[in-house]
Short mmCIF file of C-alpha atoms in Angstrom, two decimals:
data_model
loop_
_atom_site.label_atom_id
_atom_site.label_comp_id
_atom_site.label_asym_id
_atom_site.label_seq_id
_atom_site.Cartn_x
_atom_site.Cartn_y
_atom_site.Cartn_z
CA MET W 1045 33.71 28.24 20.09
CA GLU W 1046 36.76 26.38 21.18
CA PRO W 1047 39.79 25.78 18.88
CA PHE W 1048 39.71 22.75 16.64
CA ALA W 1049 41.39 21.15 13.62
CA TYR W 1050 39.39 19.10 11.12
CA ASN W 1051 41.14 16.97 8.49
CA ALA W 1052 38.71 15.82 5.78
CA LEU W 1053 39.75 12.31 4.33
CA PRO W 1054 39.71 11.89 0.63
CA GLY W 1055 37.48 9.47 -1.21
CA ARG W 1056 34.41 9.27 -3.29
CA PHE W 1057 30.91 8.02 -1.90
CA VAL W 1058 28.07 7.03 -4.08
CA PHE W 1059 24.79 6.54 -2.35
CA GLY W 1060 21.31 5.20 -3.63
CA ARG W 1061 19.51 2.53 -5.05
CA GLY W 1062 20.77 0.43 -7.75
CA THR W 1063 24.04 1.96 -7.66
CA MET W 1064 25.73 -1.50 -8.42
CA SER W 1065 25.18 -0.70 -12.11
CA GLU W 1066 27.58 1.98 -11.89
CA LEU W 1067 30.54 -0.11 -10.83
CA GLY W 1068 31.99 -0.36 -14.23
CA ARG W 1069 32.04 3.27 -14.60
CA GLU W 1070 33.76 3.97 -11.41
CA ILE W 1071 36.42 1.43 -12.11
CA THR W 1072 37.47 2.98 -15.39
CA ALA W 1073 37.11 6.39 -13.77
CA LEU W 1074 40.29 5.38 -11.59
CA GLY W 1075 42.06 4.12 -14.71
CA CYS W 1076 41.77 0.71 -13.97
CA THR W 1077 40.97 -2.33 -16.28
CA ARG W 1078 41.63 -5.41 -14.31
CA ALA W 1079 39.48 -5.55 -11.28
CA LEU W 1080 39.86 -8.46 -8.82
CA VAL W 1081 36.66 -8.99 -6.89
CA LEU W 1082 36.86 -10.10 -3.14
CA THR W 1083 34.41 -11.92 -1.12
CA THR W 1084 34.05 -14.36 1.76
CA PRO W 1085 33.22 -17.94 1.04
CA GLY W 1086 29.67 -17.30 1.87
CA GLN W 1087 29.17 -14.45 -0.60
CA ALA W 1088 30.94 -16.28 -3.45
CA GLY W 1089 27.76 -16.24 -5.46
CA MET W 1090 27.34 -12.49 -5.13
CA GLY W 1091 31.05 -12.27 -6.22
CA GLU W 1092 30.56 -14.40 -9.21
CA ARG W 1093 27.59 -12.37 -10.50
CA LEU W 1094 29.67 -9.20 -9.97
CA VAL W 1095 32.55 -10.76 -12.07
CA ALA W 1096 29.77 -11.43 -14.80
CA GLN W 1097 28.48 -7.96 -14.63
CA LEU W 1098 31.89 -6.44 -15.05
CA GLY W 1099 32.72 -8.51 -18.06
CA ASP W 1100 36.29 -7.62 -19.49
CA LEU W 1101 36.84 -5.23 -16.43
CA ALA W 1102 37.11 -8.47 -14.08
CA CYS W 1103 40.22 -10.30 -13.91
CA GLY W 1104 39.25 -12.92 -11.13
CA HIS W 1105 37.51 -13.39 -7.87
CA PHE W 1106 39.34 -14.48 -4.51
CA ALA W 1107 36.55 -15.71 -2.26
CA GLY W 1108 38.58 -16.59 0.70
CA ALA W 1109 38.15 -13.32 2.98
CA ALA W 1110 37.88 -14.13 6.57
CA MET W 1111 36.98 -12.53 10.01
CA HIS W 1112 39.73 -10.26 11.52
CA THR W 1113 41.97 -10.25 8.31
CA PRO W 1114 44.16 -13.36 9.03
CA VAL W 1115 47.81 -12.67 7.50
CA GLU W 1116 47.94 -16.13 5.87
CA VAL W 1117 44.50 -15.12 4.18
CA THR W 1118 46.03 -12.14 2.83
CA GLU W 1119 49.28 -13.91 1.68
CA THR W 1120 47.01 -16.32 -0.44
CA ALA W 1121 45.10 -13.48 -1.99
CA MET W 1122 48.30 -11.73 -2.82
CA ALA W 1123 49.27 -14.65 -4.91
CA LYS W 1124 45.95 -14.33 -6.54
CA VAL W 1125 46.63 -10.58 -7.27
CA ALA W 1126 49.91 -11.68 -8.87
CA GLU W 1127 48.43 -14.44 -10.92
CA THR W 1128 45.69 -12.18 -12.26
CA GLY W 1129 47.69 -9.24 -12.83
CA ALA W 1130 44.87 -7.09 -11.13
CA ASP W 1131 45.28 -3.15 -11.27
CA CYS W 1132 42.58 -2.63 -8.51
CA VAL W 1133 40.49 -4.74 -6.03
CA VAL W 1134 36.80 -4.58 -5.61
CA ALA W 1135 35.59 -5.64 -2.07
CA ILE W 1136 32.01 -6.58 -1.91
CA GLY W 1137 30.60 -7.64 1.55
CA GLY W 1138 31.01 -6.73 5.20
CA GLY W 1139 34.22 -5.86 7.43
CA SER W 1140 35.96 -9.22 6.80
CA THR W 1141 36.00 -8.62 2.92
CA ILE W 1142 36.78 -4.82 3.35
CA GLY W 1143 39.51 -5.64 5.67
CA LEU W 1144 41.18 -7.87 3.09
CA GLY W 1145 40.93 -5.21 0.45
CA LYS W 1146 42.66 -2.81 2.61
CA ALA W 1147 45.41 -5.58 3.43
CA ILE W 1148 46.19 -5.97 -0.09
CA ALA W 1149 46.24 -2.29 -0.74
CA LEU W 1150 48.66 -1.82 2.05
CA ARG W 1151 51.20 -4.25 0.38
CA THR W 1152 50.42 -3.08 -3.10
CA ASP W 1153 48.99 0.56 -3.15
CA LEU W 1154 46.16 -0.86 -5.56
CA PRO W 1155 43.11 1.22 -5.53
CA GLN W 1156 40.20 0.01 -3.84
CA VAL W 1157 36.37 0.09 -4.73
CA VAL W 1158 34.20 -1.05 -1.87
CA VAL W 1159 30.59 -2.18 -2.01
CA PRO W 1160 29.40 -2.64 1.70
CA THR W 1161 26.65 -5.04 2.33
CA THR W 1162 26.55 -4.47 6.10
CA TYR W 1163 26.86 -1.58 8.40
CA ALA W 1164 30.27 -2.17 9.39
CA GLY W 1165 31.64 1.43 8.37
CA SER W 1166 35.29 0.30 8.05
CA GLU W 1167 35.08 1.27 4.30
CA ALA W 1168 35.26 5.04 5.28
CA THR W 1169 38.43 4.60 7.43
CA PRO W 1170 42.07 4.46 7.02
CA VAL W 1171 42.44 1.78 9.52
CA LEU W 1172 43.17 -1.98 9.10
CA GLY W 1173 43.23 -4.55 11.59
CA GLN W 1174 45.13 -7.81 11.15
CA THR W 1175 45.37 -10.94 12.76
CA GLU W 1176 48.78 -13.05 13.13
CA ASN W 1177 49.57 -15.80 15.66
CA GLY W 1178 46.33 -14.91 17.70
CA VAL W 1179 46.87 -11.36 18.16
CA LYS W 1180 45.12 -8.70 16.40
CA THR W 1181 47.02 -5.40 15.56
CA ILE W 1182 45.63 -2.00 14.41
CA GLN W 1183 47.33 0.43 12.19
CA ARG W 1184 46.42 3.70 10.55
CA ASN W 1185 47.71 4.33 7.25
CA MET W 1186 46.20 6.48 4.36
CA ARG W 1187 47.40 3.65 1.94
CA VAL W 1188 44.17 1.44 3.33
CA LEU W 1189 41.70 4.06 2.59
CA PRO W 1190 39.34 3.11 -0.30
CA GLU W 1191 39.32 5.36 -3.07
CA VAL W 1192 35.55 4.86 -4.06
CA VAL W 1193 32.75 3.33 -1.82
CA VAL W 1194 29.37 2.39 -3.69
CA TYR W 1195 26.39 2.23 -1.37
CA ASP W 1196 23.44 0.19 -2.75
CA VAL W 1197 20.50 0.07 -0.42
CA GLU W 1198 19.23 -2.73 -2.28
CA LEU W 1199 22.01 -5.10 -1.42
CA THR W 1200 21.00 -4.78 2.15
CA LEU W 1201 17.34 -5.66 1.75
CA GLY W 1202 18.10 -9.27 2.64
CA LEU W 1203 20.65 -8.86 5.30
CA PRO W 1204 19.66 -11.21 8.16
CA VAL W 1205 18.12 -9.51 11.39
CA ASP W 1206 20.87 -10.78 13.68
CA VAL W 1207 23.49 -9.17 11.33
CA THR W 1208 21.59 -6.20 11.03
CA VAL W 1209 21.36 -5.60 14.52
CA THR W 1210 24.98 -6.12 15.51
CA SER W 1211 26.57 -4.37 12.59
CA GLY W 1212 24.35 -1.57 13.36
CA LEU W 1213 25.43 -1.40 16.87
CA ASN W 1214 29.06 -1.58 15.83
CA ALA W 1215 28.44 1.45 13.55
CA ILE W 1216 26.85 3.37 16.49
CA ALA W 1217 30.23 2.51 18.58
CA HIS W 1218 32.17 4.33 15.85
CA SER W 1219 30.19 7.46 16.60
CA VAL W 1220 29.99 7.21 20.43
CA GLU W 1221 33.82 7.06 20.50
CA GLY W 1222 33.99 9.72 18.01
CA LEU W 1223 32.21 12.04 20.43
CA TYR W 1224 34.90 11.84 23.05
CA SER W 1225 38.06 11.49 20.93
CA PRO W 1226 40.58 14.04 21.47
CA ASP W 1227 40.42 14.85 17.85
CA ALA W 1228 36.50 15.55 18.03
CA ASN W 1229 35.55 18.71 16.39
CA PRO W 1230 32.21 20.35 15.74
CA LEU W 1231 31.77 18.83 12.16
CA THR W 1232 32.35 15.16 13.17
CA SER W 1233 30.29 15.54 16.37
CA LEU W 1234 27.22 16.45 14.27
CA LEU W 1235 27.74 13.68 12.04
CA ALA W 1236 28.37 11.40 14.75
CA GLU W 1237 25.04 12.50 16.33
CA ASP W 1238 23.10 12.20 13.05
CA GLY W 1239 24.61 8.67 12.57
CA ILE W 1240 23.40 7.41 15.95
CA ARG W 1241 19.94 9.04 15.49
CA ALA W 1242 19.53 7.37 12.01
CA LEU W 1243 20.55 3.84 13.31
CA ALA W 1244 18.72 3.95 16.42
CA GLY W 1245 15.74 4.98 14.89
CA ALA W 1246 16.00 2.52 11.79
CA LEU W 1247 17.20 -0.64 13.86
CA PRO W 1248 14.00 -1.24 15.65
CA ARG W 1249 12.02 -0.73 12.49
CA LEU W 1250 14.11 -3.30 10.80
CA VAL W 1251 13.66 -5.94 13.56
CA ALA W 1252 9.86 -5.44 12.74
CA ASP W 1253 10.25 -5.56 9.06
CA PRO W 1254 13.72 -6.58 7.72
CA THR W 1255 13.00 -5.82 4.19
CA ALA W 1256 11.62 -2.19 4.60
CA SER W 1257 13.26 0.04 2.17
CA GLY W 1258 13.00 3.36 4.16
CA PRO W 1259 14.66 2.12 7.28
CA ARG W 1260 17.36 0.31 5.37
CA SER W 1261 18.12 3.41 3.68
CA ASP W 1262 18.48 5.29 6.97
CA ALA W 1263 20.50 2.65 8.52
CA LEU W 1264 23.04 2.67 5.61
CA TYR W 1265 23.10 6.28 5.73
CA GLY W 1266 23.76 6.05 9.47
CA ALA W 1267 26.47 3.46 8.95
CA TRP W 1268 28.33 5.94 6.44
CA ALA W 1269 28.01 8.74 8.96
CA CYS W 1270 29.49 6.74 11.82
CA GLY W 1271 32.06 5.25 9.64
CA VAL W 1272 33.38 8.74 8.50
CA THR W 1273 33.55 9.88 12.10
CA LEU W 1274 35.57 7.01 13.06
CA GLY W 1275 37.78 7.66 10.08
CA VAL W 1276 38.56 11.22 10.98
CA VAL W 1277 38.85 11.05 14.79
CA GLY W 1278 40.02 7.65 15.76
CA MET W 1279 39.43 5.05 18.39
CA ALA W 1280 39.64 4.55 22.23
CA LEU W 1281 39.02 1.96 24.89
CA HIS W 1282 35.93 0.36 23.30
CA HIS W 1283 37.54 -0.42 19.84
CA LYS W 1284 40.68 -1.72 21.74
CA LEU W 1285 38.73 -4.18 23.79
CA CYS W 1286 36.86 -5.35 20.81
CA HIS W 1287 39.81 -5.88 18.68
CA THR W 1288 41.89 -7.71 21.57
CA LEU W 1289 38.74 -9.90 22.36
CA GLY W 1290 38.19 -10.81 18.46
CA GLY W 1291 41.71 -11.36 17.65
CA THR W 1292 42.71 -13.38 20.80
CA PHE W 1293 39.61 -15.51 21.25
CA GLY W 1294 38.18 -15.49 17.71
CA LEU W 1295 34.80 -13.69 18.58
CA PRO W 1296 32.54 -12.45 15.97
CA HIS W 1297 33.41 -8.65 15.31
CA ALA W 1298 30.11 -6.97 15.31
CA ALA W 1299 28.61 -9.15 17.94
CA THR W 1300 31.56 -8.31 20.33
CA HIS W 1301 30.91 -4.61 19.59
CA SER W 1302 27.27 -4.86 20.59
CA VAL W 1303 28.19 -6.59 24.18
CA ILE W 1304 30.97 -4.21 25.02
CA LEU W 1305 29.60 -0.93 23.93
CA PRO W 1306 27.38 0.03 26.80
CA HIS W 1307 30.08 -1.18 29.34
CA ALA W 1308 32.91 0.86 27.79
CA MET W 1309 30.46 3.81 27.84
CA ALA W 1310 29.92 3.26 31.53
CA TYR W 1311 33.68 3.03 32.14
CA ASN W 1312 33.97 6.44 30.57
CA ALA W 1313 30.94 7.97 31.74
CA ARG W 1314 32.52 10.31 34.18
CA ALA W 1315 35.43 11.68 32.12
CA ALA W 1316 33.20 11.86 29.04
CA SER W 1317 30.13 13.46 30.34
CA GLY W 1318 29.39 15.86 27.72
CA ALA W 1319 29.71 12.81 25.02
CA MET W 1320 27.32 10.89 27.13
CA ALA W 1321 24.76 13.72 27.55
CA ARG W 1322 24.86 13.97 23.68
CA VAL W 1323 24.06 10.38 23.20
CA ALA W 1324 21.43 10.13 25.88
CA ARG W 1325 19.76 13.02 24.23
CA VAL W 1326 19.82 11.23 20.92
CA LEU W 1327 18.58 8.03 22.36
CA GLY W 1328 15.78 9.92 24.48
CA VAL W 1329 17.19 8.60 27.93
CA GLU W 1330 18.53 9.78 31.07
CA GLN W 1331 21.82 7.70 31.11
CA ALA W 1332 23.55 6.81 27.95
CA PRO W 1333 25.19 3.54 28.93
CA ARG W 1334 21.98 2.11 30.14
CA GLY W 1335 19.95 3.28 27.37
CA MET W 1336 22.51 1.67 24.88
CA TRP W 1337 22.04 -1.59 26.82
CA ASP W 1338 18.45 -1.37 26.80
CA LEU W 1339 18.28 -0.64 23.05
CA ALA W 1340 20.56 -3.68 22.42
CA LYS W 1341 18.39 -5.84 24.33
CA ARG W 1342 15.17 -4.57 22.86
CA LEU W 1343 16.76 -5.47 19.41
CA GLY W 1344 17.56 -8.96 20.51
CA ALA W 1345 21.30 -8.49 20.36
CA PRO W 1346 23.78 -10.67 22.12
CA MET W 1347 24.09 -9.45 25.70
CA THR W 1348 27.24 -11.52 26.95
CA LEU W 1349 30.64 -12.39 25.83
CA ALA W 1350 29.92 -15.98 27.30
CA GLU W 1351 27.14 -16.71 24.52
CA LEU W 1352 29.88 -15.32 21.99
CA GLY W 1353 32.44 -18.17 23.05
CA MET W 1354 34.48 -15.99 25.30
CA PRO W 1355 36.09 -18.20 28.10
CA ARG W 1356 35.78 -16.51 31.53
CA GLU W 1357 39.23 -17.54 32.34
CA GLY W 1358 40.44 -15.47 29.37
CA ILE W 1359 39.25 -12.10 30.97
CA GLY W 1360 42.69 -11.65 32.81
CA ARG W 1361 44.51 -12.15 29.41
CA ALA W 1362 42.40 -9.77 27.75
CA VAL W 1363 43.16 -7.23 30.45
CA ASP W 1364 46.89 -7.82 30.16
CA LEU W 1365 46.76 -7.46 26.24
CA THR W 1366 44.82 -4.20 26.65
CA MET W 1367 46.97 -2.63 29.26
CA ALA W 1368 50.31 -3.60 27.45
CA ASN W 1369 49.34 -1.54 24.38
CA PRO W 1370 46.51 0.89 25.30
CA TYR W 1371 44.79 3.34 23.24
CA TRP W 1372 44.19 6.67 24.44
CA ASN W 1373 41.14 6.82 26.35
CA PRO W 1374 39.27 9.79 28.31
CA GLU W 1375 39.26 7.79 31.61
CA PRO W 1376 42.79 6.44 32.43
CA LEU W 1377 42.98 2.51 31.95
CA ASP W 1378 43.45 0.43 35.09
CA ALA W 1379 43.49 -3.33 35.32
CA HIS W 1380 40.95 -3.41 38.18
CA GLY W 1381 38.51 -1.46 36.22
CA LEU W 1382 38.96 -3.31 32.96
CA GLN W 1383 38.40 -6.67 34.96
CA LYS W 1384 35.04 -5.37 36.30
CA LEU W 1385 33.94 -4.10 32.89
CA LEU W 1386 34.80 -7.35 31.22
CA GLU W 1387 33.26 -9.38 34.11
CA ALA W 1388 29.97 -7.43 33.77
CA ALA W 1389 29.96 -8.04 30.04
CA TRP W 1390 30.72 -11.65 30.41
CA ASP W 1391 27.88 -11.95 32.84
CA GLY W 1392 25.41 -9.74 30.97
CA ARG W 1393 24.82 -7.40 33.82
CA PRO W 1394 23.62 -3.90 32.99
CA PRO W 1395 26.38 -1.40 32.83
CA GLU W 1396 27.53 0.53 35.94
CA GLU W 1397 29.99 3.52 36.15
CA MET W 1398 33.28 1.73 37.20
CA HIS W 1399 34.62 4.53 39.46
#
């Protein structure tokens, strides 16, 4: 066994069916009495129902969360925090709402209770991405790690198939990068493999029957496992590219992950051969990048950056931004290789090793 270090992240996770009913108890256990509920505009109805459920424990509802956590939206939400005298936030929804809760916590250190309704996984990480002036920046700060996460399988039963697929592939990306992170260790690698296994097994069943309770439970567990992996070990090229593309060109977060993942895997296939072998074994394929691309195609996921609205002439800018502030990556970054990667992703060609 090679030497390793493992830093467990603090936090409470509650998993099951009907666990939404326990939210009031979780809020009071934190010593809080004035919870501000956060949602996107599209989930405002869910937020209002939660406010009614919490009764006197809720002090208000902010329904303005937006993709990529724009700083101006956070500033508006901060005014709501001050107006209501909130002593905690309850974020219910996907990555956009969870990101807003984290942005508020960064500025106030208010406790967070998170109720994920997709497979985004950011609820399990001390990572916040914010967008300002068309540029998305990422920071790792323990102030943004939620104190309590409540997973309720019943909230995912109505998740549309397209969101199910893309957010599930987004979660798988967390584990793939976790397997070749310099901070990887035996514990996180086991969790990463199990998360990939759970999601890769559940997603095809959910495409066939979106309301199937068993696969929904498996997928939500997989999202948790992948999110915890990312939270402990950090990110590399795949996440850097997705954050750059999303923040700069306004591309949908989860769908961008589903397009980029096989190509980022191919870029790293030589330098991270051990990690790729583990992914291939879980997927039951010979080559992990092609196996991931085939899985995404079989699930009906978006396969090209073009269909997400990425202008082809923006590829050069994306390369420049990625090279200007690169993440650690097993394969050293070079502009020519990134150009080829993004061109293949824009065209929708199968992934090929870049070197």
